[in-house]
XYZ file of C-alpha atoms in Angstrom:
662
model
C 4.888 -13.793 -11.048
C 5.309 -11.207 -13.552
C 7.317 -10.654 -16.132
C 8.959 -8.612 -19.142
C 7.400 -6.650 -21.116
C 7.824 -7.522 -25.011
C 10.473 -5.894 -27.143
C 9.665 -3.083 -28.611
C 9.911 -2.844 -32.235
C 12.801 -0.700 -33.941
C 12.078 2.842 -34.157
C 9.368 2.958 -31.976
C 10.396 5.213 -28.513
C 10.364 4.126 -25.152
C 6.828 5.647 -23.489
C 7.896 7.521 -20.963
C 7.008 6.533 -17.497
C 5.321 8.980 -15.040
C 7.598 10.197 -12.353
C 6.303 9.581 -8.554
C 5.404 12.629 -7.010
C 7.767 13.421 -4.128
C 6.796 12.018 -0.498
C 9.984 12.446 0.894
C 9.505 15.654 2.091
C 6.001 14.922 3.770
C 5.199 13.531 6.979
C 3.314 9.413 6.448
C 1.576 7.792 9.063
C 0.206 4.690 8.209
C -1.754 1.859 10.342
C -1.733 -0.262 6.845
C -4.114 -0.680 5.475
C -4.558 3.191 6.425
C -2.761 5.762 5.517
C -2.656 9.314 5.431
C 0.442 11.821 3.211
C 0.476 15.668 4.659
C 2.577 18.190 3.630
C 4.517 19.815 6.404
C 1.850 23.016 6.737
C -0.590 20.084 7.077
C -3.344 21.515 4.953
C -4.045 19.061 2.910
C -5.004 21.528 -0.401
C -6.080 18.614 -3.461
C -2.968 18.380 -4.722
C -0.327 16.347 -5.914
C -0.368 12.887 -3.553
C -1.593 14.361 -0.440
C -4.663 12.667 1.777
C -6.616 10.204 3.637
C -6.484 6.330 1.797
C -8.160 2.858 3.240
C -6.697 -0.397 1.151
C -5.018 1.941 -1.640
C -8.063 4.611 -2.030
C -8.271 8.187 -1.777
C -10.807 8.951 -0.024
C -10.018 12.601 1.315
C -7.493 14.755 -0.807
C -8.470 18.195 0.411
C -8.794 19.648 4.443
C -8.110 22.985 5.046
C -8.965 24.659 7.515
C -9.686 28.615 7.936
C -9.868 30.488 11.123
C -11.527 34.075 11.056
C -11.860 33.832 7.248
C -7.824 33.348 6.592
C -5.861 30.072 7.135
C -3.587 29.830 10.122
C 0.370 30.356 9.545
C 2.026 27.258 10.411
C 4.510 26.801 12.302
C 5.283 22.860 13.131
C 4.710 19.152 11.634
C 5.728 16.656 13.200
C 5.291 12.775 13.688
C 3.576 11.679 17.437
C 4.342 7.995 16.099
C 3.560 5.694 13.166
C 0.357 5.990 12.627
C -0.577 10.002 14.066
C 1.375 13.812 13.924
C 0.478 16.742 14.735
C 0.427 20.442 12.939
C 1.320 23.287 15.249
C -0.737 26.865 14.007
C -1.199 30.310 14.788
C -3.730 32.766 14.555
C -3.735 36.495 14.618
C -7.826 38.232 14.693
C -6.820 41.526 14.815
C -8.490 41.270 18.024
C -5.583 42.905 20.332
C -2.732 45.355 18.720
C 0.729 44.186 18.126
C 2.206 41.151 16.321
C 0.643 38.348 18.609
C -0.711 36.077 17.760
C -3.963 35.275 20.155
C -5.432 31.754 18.795
C -3.260 28.686 18.643
C -4.431 26.075 16.461
C -3.322 21.931 16.913
C -4.276 19.510 14.583
C -3.780 15.660 15.600
C -4.022 13.312 12.153
C -4.632 9.715 12.564
C -3.567 7.598 10.275
C -7.135 5.730 11.070
C -9.509 8.779 8.932
C -9.522 10.975 12.337
C -8.426 14.226 13.099
C -8.834 16.621 16.020
C -8.700 19.841 15.445
C -7.731 22.170 18.322
C -7.796 25.995 18.728
C -7.286 27.391 21.973
C -7.476 31.332 22.793
C -4.679 33.813 24.078
C -6.772 36.632 24.095
C -7.590 38.721 27.605
C -11.338 39.279 26.904
C -13.382 36.605 24.968
C -13.641 35.837 20.931
C -16.260 34.843 18.468
C -14.537 32.632 15.777
C -15.993 31.901 12.612
C -14.279 28.478 11.635
C -14.688 26.511 8.062
C -13.348 23.199 6.893
C -13.299 22.856 3.295
C -12.906 19.110 2.397
C -13.144 17.794 -1.328
C -12.300 14.113 -3.024
C -11.848 12.210 -5.842
C -11.805 8.881 -4.076
C -8.918 7.460 -7.232
C -6.965 4.666 -6.047
C -2.930 5.312 -5.366
C -1.303 3.790 -8.686
C -3.643 6.445 -10.571
C -2.617 9.230 -8.122
C 0.942 8.144 -8.668
C 0.341 8.136 -12.012
C -1.364 11.550 -12.320
C -4.666 9.779 -13.578
C -6.528 10.926 -10.547
C -9.434 13.615 -11.916
C -11.284 16.340 -11.196
C -12.803 16.253 -7.395
C -16.241 14.684 -7.443
C -19.968 16.954 -5.802
C -20.090 16.402 -2.219
C -23.805 15.393 -0.747
C -25.273 16.625 2.647
C -24.798 13.577 5.088
C -25.676 13.569 8.571
C -23.040 16.027 10.711
C -20.395 15.680 7.335
C -20.254 15.256 3.892
C -20.325 13.101 1.535
C -18.774 11.245 -1.800
C -19.805 8.785 -4.085
C -19.212 7.056 -8.061
C -19.124 3.966 -9.195
C -18.826 1.032 -6.382
C -16.743 3.690 -4.436
C -17.728 6.296 -1.517
C -16.457 8.145 1.249
C -18.208 9.914 4.485
C -16.397 12.735 6.380
C -19.046 13.461 9.744
C -17.668 16.316 12.536
C -18.393 16.415 16.081
C -19.785 19.139 17.226
C -22.263 18.368 14.055
C -21.127 21.578 11.939
C -23.618 25.110 12.129
C -23.811 25.226 8.063
C -22.788 22.770 5.140
C -22.522 23.766 2.398
C -22.516 20.889 -0.393
C -21.892 22.433 -3.369
C -18.463 24.375 -1.754
C -17.399 21.651 0.382
C -17.309 23.687 3.545
C -18.429 22.908 6.919
C -19.016 25.876 9.474
C -18.898 26.750 12.773
C -19.410 29.911 15.149
C -16.794 29.067 17.916
C -16.814 31.271 20.935
C -13.926 30.959 23.656
C -13.157 32.797 26.422
C -9.519 33.879 27.514
C -7.714 30.768 28.106
C -10.176 28.228 26.472
C -9.676 25.698 23.894
C -12.170 23.834 21.721
C -11.817 20.489 19.751
C -13.742 20.014 16.503
C -13.254 16.291 15.403
C -13.666 14.746 11.612
C -13.871 10.807 10.814
C -13.392 10.533 7.346
C -14.637 6.655 6.632
C -15.658 4.180 3.799
C -18.944 3.954 4.952
C -21.224 5.325 7.842
C -18.142 6.218 10.423
C -17.552 4.600 13.269
C -14.259 4.849 14.713
C -11.710 2.150 13.653
C -8.834 1.337 15.993
C -5.513 2.754 15.010
C -3.635 -0.130 14.360
C -5.499 -2.365 12.012
C -4.304 -6.386 13.483
C -3.497 -8.024 16.244
C 0.772 -6.906 17.081
C 2.404 -10.455 16.944
C 5.819 -7.562 17.863
C 6.944 -8.265 21.448
C 7.181 -4.391 22.418
C 11.454 -4.227 22.252
C 12.661 -0.751 23.363
C 16.889 -0.011 23.946
C 18.857 1.999 26.728
C 22.190 3.276 26.096
C 24.662 5.253 26.544
C 24.372 7.233 22.697
C 20.351 8.359 23.153
C 19.887 8.070 19.341
C 19.134 4.140 20.036
C 16.444 4.489 22.612
C 14.628 7.177 19.344
C 16.142 4.295 16.308
C 14.582 1.450 18.057
C 11.473 2.197 19.360
C 10.932 4.489 16.046
C 11.650 0.709 13.940
C 9.437 -1.163 16.314
C 6.844 1.248 15.774
C 7.049 1.335 11.988
C 7.128 -2.588 10.834
C 3.708 -2.663 13.692
C 2.072 -0.158 11.697
C 2.989 -1.429 8.573
C 1.149 -4.852 9.751
C -1.348 -6.325 7.466
C -4.110 -8.650 7.367
C -3.765 -11.963 4.513
C -7.253 -11.401 3.044
C -7.704 -15.305 2.874
C -6.746 -15.475 6.548
C -7.945 -12.414 8.359
C -5.941 -14.209 11.510
C -2.308 -14.264 9.701
C -0.326 -10.705 8.890
C 2.385 -9.766 7.253
C 4.492 -6.967 7.294
C 3.633 -4.740 3.578
C 6.628 -3.470 1.714
C 5.834 0.067 2.078
C 4.756 3.487 2.046
C 2.684 5.094 -0.236
C 4.322 2.752 -3.523
C 3.650 -0.963 -2.198
C 1.041 -1.375 0.337
C 1.409 -5.328 -0.171
C 3.160 -8.258 0.085
C 6.149 -8.478 -1.182
C 7.669 -12.389 -0.740
C 10.852 -11.857 -0.546
C 10.627 -8.400 1.899
C 8.263 -9.004 4.030
C 9.581 -12.877 5.038
C 13.147 -11.243 5.347
C 11.781 -8.259 7.630
C 9.954 -10.735 9.819
C 13.579 -12.381 9.659
C 15.584 -9.453 10.790
C 12.074 -8.634 13.699
C 12.993 -12.493 15.514
C 13.788 -10.823 18.153
C 10.739 -9.549 18.902
C 9.061 -13.108 18.472
C 8.487 -15.853 16.259
C 4.984 -14.267 15.580
C 5.402 -12.919 12.604
C 7.900 -14.745 10.841
C 5.586 -17.398 11.623
C 2.442 -15.394 9.720
C 4.841 -14.690 6.589
C 5.285 -18.410 6.254
C 2.407 -19.520 6.094
C 1.009 -16.861 4.110
C 3.725 -17.732 1.576
C 3.066 -21.507 2.197
C -0.224 -21.414 0.796
C 1.353 -19.832 -2.315
C 3.127 -22.569 -2.911
C 3.087 -23.925 -6.806
C 1.575 -27.543 -6.101
C 2.096 -30.832 -8.361
C 4.566 -32.218 -10.239
C 5.630 -28.866 -12.495
C 9.313 -27.941 -13.282
C 7.905 -24.842 -10.534
C 6.026 -27.449 -8.058
C 6.818 -26.034 -4.095
C 7.997 -22.432 -5.861
C 6.930 -19.504 -4.095
C 5.915 -16.761 -6.503
C 7.062 -13.258 -6.637
C 7.548 -10.286 -8.948
C 10.442 -9.144 -11.009
C 12.404 -6.496 -9.262
C 14.985 -4.362 -11.384
C 18.761 -5.119 -10.391
C 20.201 -1.902 -12.062
C 21.371 -1.122 -15.326
C 23.881 -4.379 -15.314
C 21.798 -7.437 -14.844
C 18.310 -7.982 -15.884
C 15.329 -7.760 -13.255
C 15.613 -10.520 -10.477
C 12.496 -12.617 -9.299
C 11.523 -12.102 -5.945
C 10.107 -15.492 -5.780
C 13.239 -17.375 -6.393
C 14.574 -15.088 -3.131
C 11.577 -15.979 -0.959
C 11.382 -19.674 -2.153
C 15.371 -19.614 -0.726
C 14.271 -17.729 2.144
C 11.503 -19.750 3.324
C 13.259 -22.804 4.953
C 16.271 -20.342 6.442
C 13.886 -18.293 8.016
C 12.003 -21.461 9.671
C 15.455 -22.923 10.628
C 16.050 -20.153 12.655
C 12.782 -20.106 14.171
C 13.370 -22.928 15.504
C 16.104 -21.911 17.735
C 14.536 -18.476 18.397
C 11.560 -20.994 19.699
C 8.795 -21.057 17.304
C 6.760 -23.429 19.078
C 7.696 -27.409 17.435
C 3.890 -27.607 16.345
C 4.011 -25.016 14.059
C 7.451 -26.377 12.670
C 6.006 -28.938 12.041
C 3.002 -27.721 9.796
C 5.717 -25.194 8.194
C 7.949 -28.614 7.941
C 5.982 -29.954 4.241
C 6.449 -25.840 2.838
C 10.041 -26.254 3.890
C 10.970 -29.383 2.249
C 9.138 -28.480 -0.798
C 11.465 -25.241 -1.228
C 14.368 -27.261 -0.753
C 13.022 -30.083 -4.059
C 12.529 -27.367 -6.318
C 16.010 -25.661 -5.278
C 17.605 -29.515 -5.260
C 16.443 -29.016 -9.592
C 16.371 -25.046 -9.947
C 20.258 -25.802 -9.836
C 21.940 -25.281 -13.559
C 25.099 -28.170 -14.786
C 27.730 -25.746 -13.952
C 26.059 -26.534 -10.747
C 25.335 -21.932 -9.868
C 21.100 -20.809 -9.677
C 20.343 -18.749 -12.355
C 17.880 -15.517 -11.872
C 15.619 -15.706 -14.204
C 16.802 -19.012 -15.672
C 18.157 -19.123 -18.080
C 20.125 -16.196 -16.706
C 22.914 -14.972 -15.013
C 24.261 -16.279 -11.678
C 23.597 -14.020 -9.353
C 26.238 -13.629 -6.204
C 24.031 -12.759 -3.451
C 21.564 -15.325 -5.045
C 24.355 -18.755 -4.194
C 24.708 -16.537 -1.155
C 20.969 -17.324 -0.391
C 20.598 -20.675 -2.247
C 23.868 -21.993 0.060
C 21.766 -20.543 3.405
C 19.187 -22.771 2.214
C 20.915 -25.381 2.073
C 22.956 -25.370 5.218
C 20.098 -24.303 7.548
C 17.944 -26.078 5.351
C 19.759 -29.157 6.213
C 20.146 -28.375 10.121
C 15.894 -28.317 10.273
C 15.877 -31.233 8.970
C 18.085 -33.473 11.403
C 16.512 -31.014 14.009
C 13.185 -32.416 13.290
C 14.260 -35.852 12.777
C 13.881 -36.011 8.586
C 15.918 -37.454 6.040
C 17.857 -35.442 3.671
C 20.161 -33.311 6.098
C 23.571 -35.209 5.001
C 22.067 -34.565 1.035
C 22.136 -30.896 1.435
C 24.954 -30.557 3.924
C 27.406 -32.195 0.848
C 25.459 -30.140 -1.945
C 26.484 -26.747 0.224
C 30.184 -27.824 0.519
C 30.433 -28.209 -2.858
C 28.834 -25.023 -3.945
C 30.405 -23.481 -1.278
C 34.104 -25.350 -3.768
C 32.369 -24.074 -7.054
C 31.596 -20.189 -5.619
C 35.321 -20.192 -4.646
C 36.900 -21.183 -7.665
C 34.490 -19.048 -10.241
C 33.281 -15.864 -8.269
C 36.215 -14.744 -6.809
C 38.767 -12.298 -9.021
C 42.003 -12.521 -7.861
C 43.678 -8.543 -8.070
C 46.606 -7.007 -6.535
C 43.864 -5.237 -4.389
C 43.307 -9.196 -2.781
C 39.983 -9.397 -5.383
C 36.345 -9.258 -5.176
C 32.982 -11.540 -5.640
C 31.810 -11.088 -9.104
C 28.903 -9.658 -8.756
C 27.938 -12.600 -11.359
C 28.563 -14.857 -14.100
C 27.088 -14.415 -17.284
C 25.506 -17.726 -18.747
C 28.919 -18.359 -20.397
C 30.729 -17.953 -16.708
C 31.730 -14.909 -17.994
C 32.194 -13.183 -14.371
C 30.900 -9.194 -13.956
C 33.444 -7.860 -12.416
C 31.431 -5.369 -10.389
C 31.488 -4.855 -6.286
C 28.255 -4.392 -4.974
C 25.869 -3.663 -1.736
C 24.075 -7.274 -2.993
C 27.263 -9.103 -1.878
C 26.609 -7.808 1.894
C 24.999 -11.395 1.861
C 27.589 -13.327 1.610
C 28.501 -12.285 5.167
C 24.908 -13.268 6.108
C 25.689 -17.104 6.729
C 22.741 -17.520 8.720
C 22.663 -19.905 13.122
C 22.300 -23.065 13.377
C 22.312 -25.193 16.490
C 24.171 -24.832 19.601
C 24.589 -21.146 19.131
C 26.949 -21.303 15.846
C 27.071 -19.626 12.561
C 26.588 -21.289 9.103
C 29.668 -22.037 7.307
C 29.404 -19.375 4.974
C 30.449 -19.127 0.565
C 33.338 -17.268 1.514
C 36.459 -18.381 3.174
C 37.950 -16.620 5.996
C 41.028 -14.826 3.802
C 38.036 -13.235 1.365
C 35.651 -12.901 3.652
C 38.442 -10.794 5.476
C 39.005 -9.367 1.860
C 35.204 -8.628 1.748
C 35.097 -6.403 5.406
C 38.435 -4.479 4.055
C 36.248 -3.173 0.753
C 33.415 -3.038 2.262
C 34.741 -0.847 5.046
C 36.629 1.415 2.384
C 35.850 4.672 1.197
C 34.890 3.395 -2.225
C 31.386 1.292 -0.587
C 31.014 2.950 2.916
C 29.689 6.682 2.154
C 29.628 7.536 5.617
C 25.915 7.105 5.869
C 25.467 2.809 5.152
C 26.723 0.883 2.632
C 26.696 1.979 -1.154
C 24.614 -0.819 -3.205
C 27.336 -0.145 -5.928
C 31.191 0.799 -5.305
C 32.212 4.318 -6.141
C 34.453 4.274 -9.240
C 32.571 0.795 -10.215
C 31.375 1.568 -15.151
C 27.767 3.067 -14.096
C 27.650 4.131 -10.448
C 24.720 6.617 -9.749
C 24.608 7.908 -6.051
C 20.584 7.548 -6.963
C 20.376 4.592 -8.477
C 18.547 1.990 -6.292
C 20.481 -1.357 -7.419
C 23.366 0.867 -8.718
C 24.997 3.195 -6.023
C 22.247 4.226 -3.773
C 21.927 3.437 0.232
C 19.900 0.649 0.903
C 19.319 0.857 4.193
C 18.545 -3.180 4.225
C 21.786 -4.172 2.720
C 23.460 -1.868 5.440
C 21.983 -3.544 8.468
C 22.561 -7.225 6.828
C 26.185 -6.135 6.825
C 26.481 -5.107 9.908
C 25.240 -8.001 12.255
C 27.776 -10.512 8.834
C 30.991 -7.798 9.719
C 30.349 -8.035 13.285
C 29.531 -12.083 13.035
C 32.293 -12.728 11.751
C 34.585 -10.420 13.623
C 35.299 -7.129 11.743
C 34.328 -5.085 14.487
C 35.991 -2.221 12.123
C 34.361 -2.804 10.094
C 31.046 -2.989 11.378
C 31.090 -0.338 13.779
C 32.282 2.923 11.302
C 29.394 1.340 8.938
C 26.427 0.898 12.109
C 27.598 5.145 12.938
C 26.738 5.936 9.465
C 23.399 4.477 9.377
C 22.617 5.433 12.922
C 23.699 9.112 11.945
C 21.637 8.343 9.065
C 18.548 7.323 11.148
C 18.652 10.459 13.301
C 18.676 12.264 9.804
C 15.559 10.819 8.731
C 14.226 11.630 11.606
C 14.618 7.803 13.231
C 12.291 6.542 9.786
C 14.951 5.710 7.556
C 14.128 5.290 4.473
C 14.311 2.073 1.975
C 17.551 3.629 -0.403
C 18.368 7.459 -0.417
C 21.681 8.839 -2.442
C 24.945 7.578 -1.828
C 26.664 10.801 -1.507
C 29.787 10.926 -0.612
C 29.605 12.157 3.759
C 31.759 15.794 4.161
C 31.269 18.036 7.403
C 28.041 19.605 8.090
C 26.451 17.218 5.540
C 23.189 15.572 5.462
C 21.960 12.316 4.023
C 20.369 13.243 0.687
C 16.683 11.268 0.274
C 15.772 9.212 -3.165
C 12.734 10.908 -4.473
C 10.721 7.814 -4.845
C 12.177 6.050 -1.385
C 8.767 4.132 0.177
C 9.108 5.603 4.427
C 8.490 3.782 5.901
C 10.018 0.491 4.647
C 9.626 -2.514 6.056
C 13.217 -4.586 5.380
C 14.758 -0.472 6.093
C 12.575 -0.801 9.531
C 13.553 -3.986 10.776
C 17.228 -3.002 9.258
C 16.925 -0.497 13.305
C 16.121 -3.973 14.952
C 18.793 -6.180 13.378
C 21.766 -3.568 13.310
C 21.033 -2.576 16.374
C 20.808 -6.529 17.830
C 23.726 -7.445 16.773
C 25.633 -5.421 19.450
C 24.690 -8.061 21.859
C 25.061 -11.196 18.667
C 22.489 -13.184 20.613
C 22.507 -17.112 18.790
C 19.320 -18.419 20.810
C 19.063 -22.169 20.259
C 15.116 -22.850 21.941
C 15.288 -26.176 21.495
C 18.546 -27.199 23.240
C 17.786 -25.079 26.037
C 20.807 -22.331 25.388
C 21.660 -18.774 24.332
C 24.820 -17.881 23.551
C 25.982 -14.374 23.934
C 28.414 -13.006 21.048
C 28.495 -9.167 21.354
C 30.425 -6.885 18.830
C 33.432 -5.963 21.114
C 34.547 -2.503 21.423
C 30.630 -0.828 22.091
C 30.712 1.146 19.166
C 27.481 2.889 20.586
C 28.893 2.457 24.916
C 26.717 0.164 26.636
C 23.375 -0.381 25.729
C 20.587 -2.768 27.183
C 17.876 -4.524 25.111
C 14.356 -5.278 26.798
C 11.104 -6.681 26.043
C 12.892 -9.116 23.714
C 11.553 -12.541 23.243
C 13.483 -16.325 23.088
C 12.023 -19.251 23.482
C 8.632 -17.398 24.086
C 9.711 -15.788 26.862
C 10.738 -11.964 28.022
C 14.627 -12.006 27.026
C 16.413 -8.636 28.230
C 20.263 -8.278 27.706
C 22.655 -5.708 28.578
C 26.163 -5.309 26.872
C 29.194 -2.801 29.156
C 31.304 -0.164 27.411
C 33.879 -2.903 27.356
C 31.698 -5.367 24.895
C 31.048 -7.783 27.665
C 27.801 -8.892 27.986
C 25.311 -10.249 30.754
C 22.019 -11.359 30.313
C 19.551 -9.825 32.979
C 16.327 -11.584 31.829
C 15.078 -15.020 30.605
C 13.043 -18.033 30.386
C 13.968 -19.531 33.398
C 14.262 -23.112 31.115
C 17.475 -21.202 29.165
C 20.608 -21.848 29.893
C 23.485 -19.335 28.813
C 26.076 -21.414 26.689
C 28.248 -20.998 23.438
């Protein structure tokens, strides 16, 4: 676990943190651990953060194309999928009179370090063209690039049909097919003379790797996610669901210790690694696509669990995460530890094999053992300890207790009744201490200070109070809030102070310290918005759930269906568009999974695979019209469901052993 920095001596100014290079306007392709960041025009200029990366190292920072001695005129850059993009340009050679271009250029760039450059002649007569590609790299680590410490380009050497760079223990090689007619190492230049007849095309393929170039297949891991798809009256649902599934698949990476296990990295470009809580939440939200990702992520985290008889035995380590200006950083390890038994319990209901559940059950029990000893004298869980009792931390702890009890009972293990009693006691304490009454109906406190004083901020973290989790028989677990308080929270979430028109603000508009760009103090977080949609839908608050869902879908459309992890919570007005956050990861695991979570909430799928049942509780009113979800997985078998425009659900495909219930 990382720790806060020591306090500064009086009078010593804080060191200025380097600004992260803006990437919200870039075209990003990812197939973890490979990544390419390109400007919209497609030319990698060697400036900023652009380039091909593998495992956090920039293998190529400059790739500039010249045709006939000039750079092509860029027309369009577009994503072709999570792992590839295309850039279209033209060249006017001057061989023909008039303003029309006579050479078309298309560059298709893959995250694996491959680029295909295709030139097509529109000229009525043969043309002879010099084609040049200028290459360069600094072999810098991504962290150094982000901090502005990348350093100069390295000298190149000619290598087979291309160029090679090296420094220390790192190297990169770019080769070309067909081989260039000339290679000039001092200029980083590859040159061809191409002859094109009328309508003829020629293609040059560049391949960049860390050593000798053997083209790596796009997608570095066996993807455990089913190829789910959506279709419906609103065609945007298909695009959003498809992009979410593709992005989440592209963010999968192997565990270095056990390469057979994969997890979702937190996000691109800043967090290409395991983030215990976010990787686990992404796997949970993707459960309709199968339990394979959840199983692998749980196995990875179980191997990190603290052992022995120490006070932190059973706890999963994780770094601190900023919580905005009102609260100190929270520990993602605490969140992951609380999530572990809940995710395992729900994965069992979705159809995780019983032998896999049995292997992971001891780790879940150790998480519960840690939780038992982590409650303070006041009956709440501090994060960090000693520190504030956060609203969402109590929600995570309560979910762990209730779903953990269901898991223990379903697996024939002792302790279920103890955890049900602890959960009931926590509900009573929470309703007494955390709820702040007021003339408007009241609100939950964002946190309790260690001395018991409430922090009366309304934040998006309260969405976790609506996420109670699933227990056996297709039933929702009880929540920390009773029905009247849940109704009041739904009312607050549906009002403009929290719903900005593009999703849920992470802090209400008029709260002290509100900042529309604040990552925990105002900005829309796609994950929290999806959690709110799902929780509101499950609790029966159709209007509020539908409003947030429509706003999130509109935002997804504006971002090309690749939602960033957060974006500015500027109030929506006629003709406006959502404003990017300059430091947001895009794609991000929880934002990609949020699309799956929000859209499957329309169907209200509640499986209990051990009991052989699945219930459907669709969102009434069908806010996006009719929708069909197919290619899902329940009980390990294909599952498809249709919800009519009247909000009626029907199972179209399911395992033979499943019966419709609930």
